[in-house]
């Protein structure tokens, strides 16, 4: 496992390794939810060492997550990583740091929840406000 200080020390190499790992392991929507295992840890370590050899760096884009999202509110370390990375990148970093897979917290339990972005919640609230304004203005004119 990696400590936070190791991640921060080799930040740009971790970014490259995370992106490359996600491209290999999470190549389709079915693989997003598979259980991470020891082979995946070895693959990540290999990719990290290759990244250090090549000196590449890349930062993936991530949107703002709603603070009441299931994973965001349940796993604070995952939430910290998710502030900088997309769901699967954050999942991988949290798993490497803690050994805990947010999709499979125990061998007999799996938690699959749709990610809720702040922009989605904001759009829904804006639509509700418009609908309420229309309803309220309709009662004003006797409609």
mmCIF file with all atom_site columns, C-alpha atoms in Angstrom:
data_model
loop_
_atom_site.group_PDB
_atom_site.id
_atom_site.type_symbol
_atom_site.label_atom_id
_atom_site.label_alt_id
_atom_site.label_comp_id
_atom_site.label_asym_id
_atom_site.label_entity_id
_atom_site.label_seq_id
_atom_site.pdbx_PDB_ins_code
_atom_site.Cartn_x
_atom_site.Cartn_y
_atom_site.Cartn_z
_atom_site.occupancy
_atom_site.B_iso_or_equiv
_atom_site.pdbx_formal_charge
_atom_site.auth_seq_id
_atom_site.auth_comp_id
_atom_site.auth_asym_id
_atom_site.auth_atom_id
_atom_site.pdbx_PDB_model_num
ATOM 1   C CA . UNK A 1 1   ? 0.000   0.000   0.000   1.00 0.00 ? 1   UNK A CA 1
ATOM 2   C CA . UNK A 1 2   ? 1.029   3.604   -0.455  1.00 0.00 ? 2   UNK A CA 1
ATOM 3   C CA . UNK A 1 3   ? 0.950   6.348   2.138   1.00 0.00 ? 3   UNK A CA 1
ATOM 4   C CA . UNK A 1 4   ? -0.360  9.805   1.398   1.00 0.00 ? 4   UNK A CA 1
ATOM 5   C CA . UNK A 1 5   ? 3.148   11.239  1.749   1.00 0.00 ? 5   UNK A CA 1
ATOM 6   C CA . UNK A 1 6   ? 4.428   8.828   -0.933  1.00 0.00 ? 6   UNK A CA 1
ATOM 7   C CA . UNK A 1 7   ? 1.571   9.837   -3.223  1.00 0.00 ? 7   UNK A CA 1
ATOM 8   C CA . UNK A 1 8   ? 2.268   13.536  -2.698  1.00 0.00 ? 8   UNK A CA 1
ATOM 9   C CA . UNK A 1 9   ? 6.015   13.064  -3.178  1.00 0.00 ? 9   UNK A CA 1
ATOM 10  C CA . UNK A 1 10  ? 5.519   11.285  -6.524  1.00 0.00 ? 10  UNK A CA 1
ATOM 11  C CA . UNK A 1 11  ? 2.267   13.069  -7.442  1.00 0.00 ? 11  UNK A CA 1
ATOM 12  C CA . UNK A 1 12  ? 2.787   13.393  -11.196 1.00 0.00 ? 12  UNK A CA 1
ATOM 13  C CA . UNK A 1 13  ? 3.874   9.765   -11.519 1.00 0.00 ? 13  UNK A CA 1
ATOM 14  C CA . UNK A 1 14  ? 0.829   8.605   -9.582  1.00 0.00 ? 14  UNK A CA 1
ATOM 15  C CA . UNK A 1 15  ? -1.352  10.598  -11.973 1.00 0.00 ? 15  UNK A CA 1
ATOM 16  C CA . UNK A 1 16  ? 0.151   8.807   -14.958 1.00 0.00 ? 16  UNK A CA 1
ATOM 17  C CA . UNK A 1 17  ? -0.109  5.387   -13.308 1.00 0.00 ? 17  UNK A CA 1
ATOM 18  C CA . UNK A 1 18  ? -3.728  5.992   -12.258 1.00 0.00 ? 18  UNK A CA 1
ATOM 19  C CA . UNK A 1 19  ? -4.752  7.071   -15.756 1.00 0.00 ? 19  UNK A CA 1
ATOM 20  C CA . UNK A 1 20  ? -2.988  4.151   -17.422 1.00 0.00 ? 20  UNK A CA 1
ATOM 21  C CA . UNK A 1 21  ? -4.379  1.679   -14.871 1.00 0.00 ? 21  UNK A CA 1
ATOM 22  C CA . UNK A 1 22  ? -7.913  2.960   -15.375 1.00 0.00 ? 22  UNK A CA 1
ATOM 23  C CA . UNK A 1 23  ? -7.576  2.706   -19.155 1.00 0.00 ? 23  UNK A CA 1
ATOM 24  C CA . UNK A 1 24  ? -6.475  -0.922  -18.861 1.00 0.00 ? 24  UNK A CA 1
ATOM 25  C CA . UNK A 1 25  ? -8.730  -2.150  -16.061 1.00 0.00 ? 25  UNK A CA 1
ATOM 26  C CA . UNK A 1 26  ? -11.855 0.000   -16.436 1.00 0.00 ? 26  UNK A CA 1
ATOM 27  C CA . UNK A 1 27  ? -12.120 -0.273  -20.217 1.00 0.00 ? 27  UNK A CA 1
ATOM 28  C CA . UNK A 1 28  ? -15.929 -0.758  -20.261 1.00 0.00 ? 28  UNK A CA 1
ATOM 29  C CA . UNK A 1 29  ? -18.884 -0.178  -17.942 1.00 0.00 ? 29  UNK A CA 1
ATOM 30  C CA . UNK A 1 30  ? -18.965 -3.812  -16.813 1.00 0.00 ? 30  UNK A CA 1
ATOM 31  C CA . UNK A 1 31  ? -15.354 -3.689  -15.612 1.00 0.00 ? 31  UNK A CA 1
ATOM 32  C CA . UNK A 1 32  ? -15.989 -0.512  -13.591 1.00 0.00 ? 32  UNK A CA 1
ATOM 33  C CA . UNK A 1 33  ? -17.695 -2.591  -10.919 1.00 0.00 ? 33  UNK A CA 1
ATOM 34  C CA . UNK A 1 34  ? -15.458 -5.659  -10.764 1.00 0.00 ? 34  UNK A CA 1
ATOM 35  C CA . UNK A 1 35  ? -13.598 -6.489  -7.568  1.00 0.00 ? 35  UNK A CA 1
ATOM 36  C CA . UNK A 1 36  ? -10.047 -5.138  -7.386  1.00 0.00 ? 36  UNK A CA 1
ATOM 37  C CA . UNK A 1 37  ? -7.479  -7.783  -6.446  1.00 0.00 ? 37  UNK A CA 1
ATOM 38  C CA . UNK A 1 38  ? -3.778  -8.391  -5.804  1.00 0.00 ? 38  UNK A CA 1
ATOM 39  C CA . UNK A 1 39  ? -3.043  -8.668  -9.542  1.00 0.00 ? 39  UNK A CA 1
ATOM 40  C CA . UNK A 1 40  ? -4.412  -5.137  -9.948  1.00 0.00 ? 40  UNK A CA 1
ATOM 41  C CA . UNK A 1 41  ? -2.078  -3.878  -7.220  1.00 0.00 ? 41  UNK A CA 1
ATOM 42  C CA . UNK A 1 42  ? 0.901   -5.452  -8.988  1.00 0.00 ? 42  UNK A CA 1
ATOM 43  C CA . UNK A 1 43  ? -0.202  -3.925  -12.298 1.00 0.00 ? 43  UNK A CA 1
ATOM 44  C CA . UNK A 1 44  ? -0.476  -0.494  -10.685 1.00 0.00 ? 44  UNK A CA 1
ATOM 45  C CA . UNK A 1 45  ? 2.984   -0.804  -9.117  1.00 0.00 ? 45  UNK A CA 1
ATOM 46  C CA . UNK A 1 46  ? 4.428   -1.782  -12.498 1.00 0.00 ? 46  UNK A CA 1
ATOM 47  C CA . UNK A 1 47  ? 2.716   1.175   -14.185 1.00 0.00 ? 47  UNK A CA 1
ATOM 48  C CA . UNK A 1 48  ? 3.973   3.503   -11.458 1.00 0.00 ? 48  UNK A CA 1
ATOM 49  C CA . UNK A 1 49  ? 7.545   2.335   -11.981 1.00 0.00 ? 49  UNK A CA 1
ATOM 50  C CA . UNK A 1 50  ? 7.181   2.766   -15.755 1.00 0.00 ? 50  UNK A CA 1
ATOM 51  C CA . UNK A 1 51  ? 5.804   6.275   -15.222 1.00 0.00 ? 51  UNK A CA 1
ATOM 52  C CA . UNK A 1 52  ? 8.847   7.165   -13.135 1.00 0.00 ? 52  UNK A CA 1
ATOM 53  C CA . UNK A 1 53  ? 11.092  5.858   -15.916 1.00 0.00 ? 53  UNK A CA 1
ATOM 54  C CA . UNK A 1 54  ? 9.315   7.839   -18.657 1.00 0.00 ? 54  UNK A CA 1
ATOM 55  C CA . UNK A 1 55  ? 8.664   11.035  -16.625 1.00 0.00 ? 55  UNK A CA 1
ATOM 56  C CA . UNK A 1 56  ? 5.175   11.525  -18.112 1.00 0.00 ? 56  UNK A CA 1
ATOM 57  C CA . UNK A 1 57  ? 2.396   13.402  -16.361 1.00 0.00 ? 57  UNK A CA 1
ATOM 58  C CA . UNK A 1 58  ? -1.334  13.817  -16.981 1.00 0.00 ? 58  UNK A CA 1
ATOM 59  C CA . UNK A 1 59  ? -4.191  15.125  -14.864 1.00 0.00 ? 59  UNK A CA 1
ATOM 60  C CA . UNK A 1 60  ? -7.656  13.644  -15.500 1.00 0.00 ? 60  UNK A CA 1
ATOM 61  C CA . UNK A 1 61  ? -10.743 15.868  -15.326 1.00 0.00 ? 61  UNK A CA 1
ATOM 62  C CA . UNK A 1 62  ? -13.366 15.451  -12.636 1.00 0.00 ? 62  UNK A CA 1
ATOM 63  C CA . UNK A 1 63  ? -16.658 17.255  -12.038 1.00 0.00 ? 63  UNK A CA 1
ATOM 64  C CA . UNK A 1 64  ? -17.866 18.548  -8.683  1.00 0.00 ? 64  UNK A CA 1
ATOM 65  C CA . UNK A 1 65  ? -19.626 15.827  -6.681  1.00 0.00 ? 65  UNK A CA 1
ATOM 66  C CA . UNK A 1 66  ? -22.737 16.470  -4.612  1.00 0.00 ? 66  UNK A CA 1
ATOM 67  C CA . UNK A 1 67  ? -21.789 16.267  -0.932  1.00 0.00 ? 67  UNK A CA 1
ATOM 68  C CA . UNK A 1 68  ? -24.677 13.850  -0.170  1.00 0.00 ? 68  UNK A CA 1
ATOM 69  C CA . UNK A 1 69  ? -23.599 11.329  -2.817  1.00 0.00 ? 69  UNK A CA 1
ATOM 70  C CA . UNK A 1 70  ? -23.473 7.834   -1.227  1.00 0.00 ? 70  UNK A CA 1
ATOM 71  C CA . UNK A 1 71  ? -19.764 7.183   -1.736  1.00 0.00 ? 71  UNK A CA 1
ATOM 72  C CA . UNK A 1 72  ? -18.786 10.776  -1.014  1.00 0.00 ? 72  UNK A CA 1
ATOM 73  C CA . UNK A 1 73  ? -20.563 10.806  2.344   1.00 0.00 ? 73  UNK A CA 1
ATOM 74  C CA . UNK A 1 74  ? -19.636 7.222   3.341   1.00 0.00 ? 74  UNK A CA 1
ATOM 75  C CA . UNK A 1 75  ? -15.907 7.143   2.507   1.00 0.00 ? 75  UNK A CA 1
ATOM 76  C CA . UNK A 1 76  ? -14.197 10.380  3.485   1.00 0.00 ? 76  UNK A CA 1
ATOM 77  C CA . UNK A 1 77  ? -10.808 9.318   2.093   1.00 0.00 ? 77  UNK A CA 1
ATOM 78  C CA . UNK A 1 78  ? -12.433 8.418   -1.199  1.00 0.00 ? 78  UNK A CA 1
ATOM 79  C CA . UNK A 1 79  ? -14.140 11.821  -1.177  1.00 0.00 ? 79  UNK A CA 1
ATOM 80  C CA . UNK A 1 80  ? -10.767 13.526  -0.690  1.00 0.00 ? 80  UNK A CA 1
ATOM 81  C CA . UNK A 1 81  ? -9.401  11.745  -3.771  1.00 0.00 ? 81  UNK A CA 1
ATOM 82  C CA . UNK A 1 82  ? -12.616 12.349  -5.706  1.00 0.00 ? 82  UNK A CA 1
ATOM 83  C CA . UNK A 1 83  ? -12.183 16.106  -5.294  1.00 0.00 ? 83  UNK A CA 1
ATOM 84  C CA . UNK A 1 84  ? -9.290  15.775  -7.763  1.00 0.00 ? 84  UNK A CA 1
ATOM 85  C CA . UNK A 1 85  ? -10.099 12.668  -9.806  1.00 0.00 ? 85  UNK A CA 1
ATOM 86  C CA . UNK A 1 86  ? -13.017 10.956  -11.493 1.00 0.00 ? 86  UNK A CA 1
ATOM 87  C CA . UNK A 1 87  ? -14.891 8.133   -9.762  1.00 0.00 ? 87  UNK A CA 1
ATOM 88  C CA . UNK A 1 88  ? -12.719 5.227   -10.862 1.00 0.00 ? 88  UNK A CA 1
ATOM 89  C CA . UNK A 1 89  ? -9.429  7.065   -10.354 1.00 0.00 ? 89  UNK A CA 1
ATOM 90  C CA . UNK A 1 90  ? -10.518 8.057   -6.844  1.00 0.00 ? 90  UNK A CA 1
ATOM 91  C CA . UNK A 1 91  ? -11.702 4.506   -6.176  1.00 0.00 ? 91  UNK A CA 1
ATOM 92  C CA . UNK A 1 92  ? -8.310  3.138   -7.164  1.00 0.00 ? 92  UNK A CA 1
ATOM 93  C CA . UNK A 1 93  ? -6.359  5.674   -5.082  1.00 0.00 ? 93  UNK A CA 1
ATOM 94  C CA . UNK A 1 94  ? -8.553  5.057   -2.034  1.00 0.00 ? 94  UNK A CA 1
ATOM 95  C CA . UNK A 1 95  ? -8.145  1.296   -2.461  1.00 0.00 ? 95  UNK A CA 1
ATOM 96  C CA . UNK A 1 96  ? -4.348  1.625   -2.757  1.00 0.00 ? 96  UNK A CA 1
ATOM 97  C CA . UNK A 1 97  ? -4.232  3.851   0.327   1.00 0.00 ? 97  UNK A CA 1
ATOM 98  C CA . UNK A 1 98  ? -6.668  1.992   2.596   1.00 0.00 ? 98  UNK A CA 1
ATOM 99  C CA . UNK A 1 99  ? -7.106  -1.466  1.088   1.00 0.00 ? 99  UNK A CA 1
ATOM 100 C CA . UNK A 1 100 ? -10.878 -0.837  1.031   1.00 0.00 ? 100 UNK A CA 1
ATOM 101 C CA . UNK A 1 101 ? -12.815 -1.106  -2.235  1.00 0.00 ? 101 UNK A CA 1
ATOM 102 C CA . UNK A 1 102 ? -15.807 1.263   -2.140  1.00 0.00 ? 102 UNK A CA 1
ATOM 103 C CA . UNK A 1 103 ? -17.802 -0.970  -4.510  1.00 0.00 ? 103 UNK A CA 1
ATOM 104 C CA . UNK A 1 104 ? -17.067 -4.160  -2.532  1.00 0.00 ? 104 UNK A CA 1
ATOM 105 C CA . UNK A 1 105 ? -16.585 -3.175  1.142   1.00 0.00 ? 105 UNK A CA 1
ATOM 106 C CA . UNK A 1 106 ? -16.772 -6.807  2.299   1.00 0.00 ? 106 UNK A CA 1
ATOM 107 C CA . UNK A 1 107 ? -16.418 -10.086 0.380   1.00 0.00 ? 107 UNK A CA 1
ATOM 108 C CA . UNK A 1 108 ? -20.173 -10.736 0.691   1.00 0.00 ? 108 UNK A CA 1
ATOM 109 C CA . UNK A 1 109 ? -21.470 -7.214  0.055   1.00 0.00 ? 109 UNK A CA 1
ATOM 110 C CA . UNK A 1 110 ? -21.341 -4.934  -2.949  1.00 0.00 ? 110 UNK A CA 1
ATOM 111 C CA . UNK A 1 111 ? -22.507 -1.309  -3.069  1.00 0.00 ? 111 UNK A CA 1
ATOM 112 C CA . UNK A 1 112 ? -23.318 0.022   -6.517  1.00 0.00 ? 112 UNK A CA 1
ATOM 113 C CA . UNK A 1 113 ? -24.823 3.505   -6.536  1.00 0.00 ? 113 UNK A CA 1
ATOM 114 C CA . UNK A 1 114 ? -25.064 6.001   -9.347  1.00 0.00 ? 114 UNK A CA 1
ATOM 115 C CA . UNK A 1 115 ? -22.766 8.963   -8.874  1.00 0.00 ? 115 UNK A CA 1
ATOM 116 C CA . UNK A 1 116 ? -24.606 12.236  -8.246  1.00 0.00 ? 116 UNK A CA 1
ATOM 117 C CA . UNK A 1 117 ? -22.903 15.331  -9.639  1.00 0.00 ? 117 UNK A CA 1
ATOM 118 C CA . UNK A 1 118 ? -23.554 18.743  -8.123  1.00 0.00 ? 118 UNK A CA 1
ATOM 119 C CA . UNK A 1 119 ? -24.441 20.135  -11.560 1.00 0.00 ? 119 UNK A CA 1
ATOM 120 C CA . UNK A 1 120 ? -27.216 17.519  -11.888 1.00 0.00 ? 120 UNK A CA 1
ATOM 121 C CA . UNK A 1 121 ? -28.687 18.448  -8.520  1.00 0.00 ? 121 UNK A CA 1
ATOM 122 C CA . UNK A 1 122 ? -28.347 22.144  -9.319  1.00 0.00 ? 122 UNK A CA 1
ATOM 123 C CA . UNK A 1 123 ? -30.169 21.682  -12.658 1.00 0.00 ? 123 UNK A CA 1
ATOM 124 C CA . UNK A 1 124 ? -33.004 19.789  -10.951 1.00 0.00 ? 124 UNK A CA 1
ATOM 125 C CA . UNK A 1 125 ? -33.373 22.495  -8.312  1.00 0.00 ? 125 UNK A CA 1
ATOM 126 C CA . UNK A 1 126 ? -33.405 25.214  -10.978 1.00 0.00 ? 126 UNK A CA 1
ATOM 127 C CA . UNK A 1 127 ? -36.123 23.342  -12.899 1.00 0.00 ? 127 UNK A CA 1
ATOM 128 C CA . UNK A 1 128 ? -38.192 23.045  -9.719  1.00 0.00 ? 128 UNK A CA 1
ATOM 129 C CA . UNK A 1 129 ? -37.850 26.753  -9.014  1.00 0.00 ? 129 UNK A CA 1
ATOM 130 C CA . UNK A 1 130 ? -39.022 27.592  -12.533 1.00 0.00 ? 130 UNK A CA 1
ATOM 131 C CA . UNK A 1 131 ? -41.985 25.230  -12.158 1.00 0.00 ? 131 UNK A CA 1
ATOM 132 C CA . UNK A 1 132 ? -42.911 26.822  -8.816  1.00 0.00 ? 132 UNK A CA 1
ATOM 133 C CA . UNK A 1 133 ? -42.675 30.307  -10.317 1.00 0.00 ? 133 UNK A CA 1
ATOM 134 C CA . UNK A 1 134 ? -44.981 29.263  -13.155 1.00 0.00 ? 134 UNK A CA 1
ATOM 135 C CA . UNK A 1 135 ? -47.463 27.739  -10.723 1.00 0.00 ? 135 UNK A CA 1
ATOM 136 C CA . UNK A 1 136 ? -47.365 30.784  -8.454  1.00 0.00 ? 136 UNK A CA 1
ATOM 137 C CA . UNK A 1 137 ? -47.747 33.248  -11.325 1.00 0.00 ? 137 UNK A CA 1
ATOM 138 C CA . UNK A 1 138 ? -50.699 31.202  -12.651 1.00 0.00 ? 138 UNK A CA 1
ATOM 139 C CA . UNK A 1 139 ? -52.561 31.512  -9.347  1.00 0.00 ? 139 UNK A CA 1
ATOM 140 C CA . UNK A 1 140 ? -51.916 35.267  -9.340  1.00 0.00 ? 140 UNK A CA 1
ATOM 141 C CA . UNK A 1 141 ? -53.886 35.714  -12.557 1.00 0.00 ? 141 UNK A CA 1
ATOM 142 C CA . UNK A 1 142 ? -56.657 33.291  -11.670 1.00 0.00 ? 142 UNK A CA 1
ATOM 143 C CA . UNK A 1 143 ? -55.459 30.528  -13.970 1.00 0.00 ? 143 UNK A CA 1
#
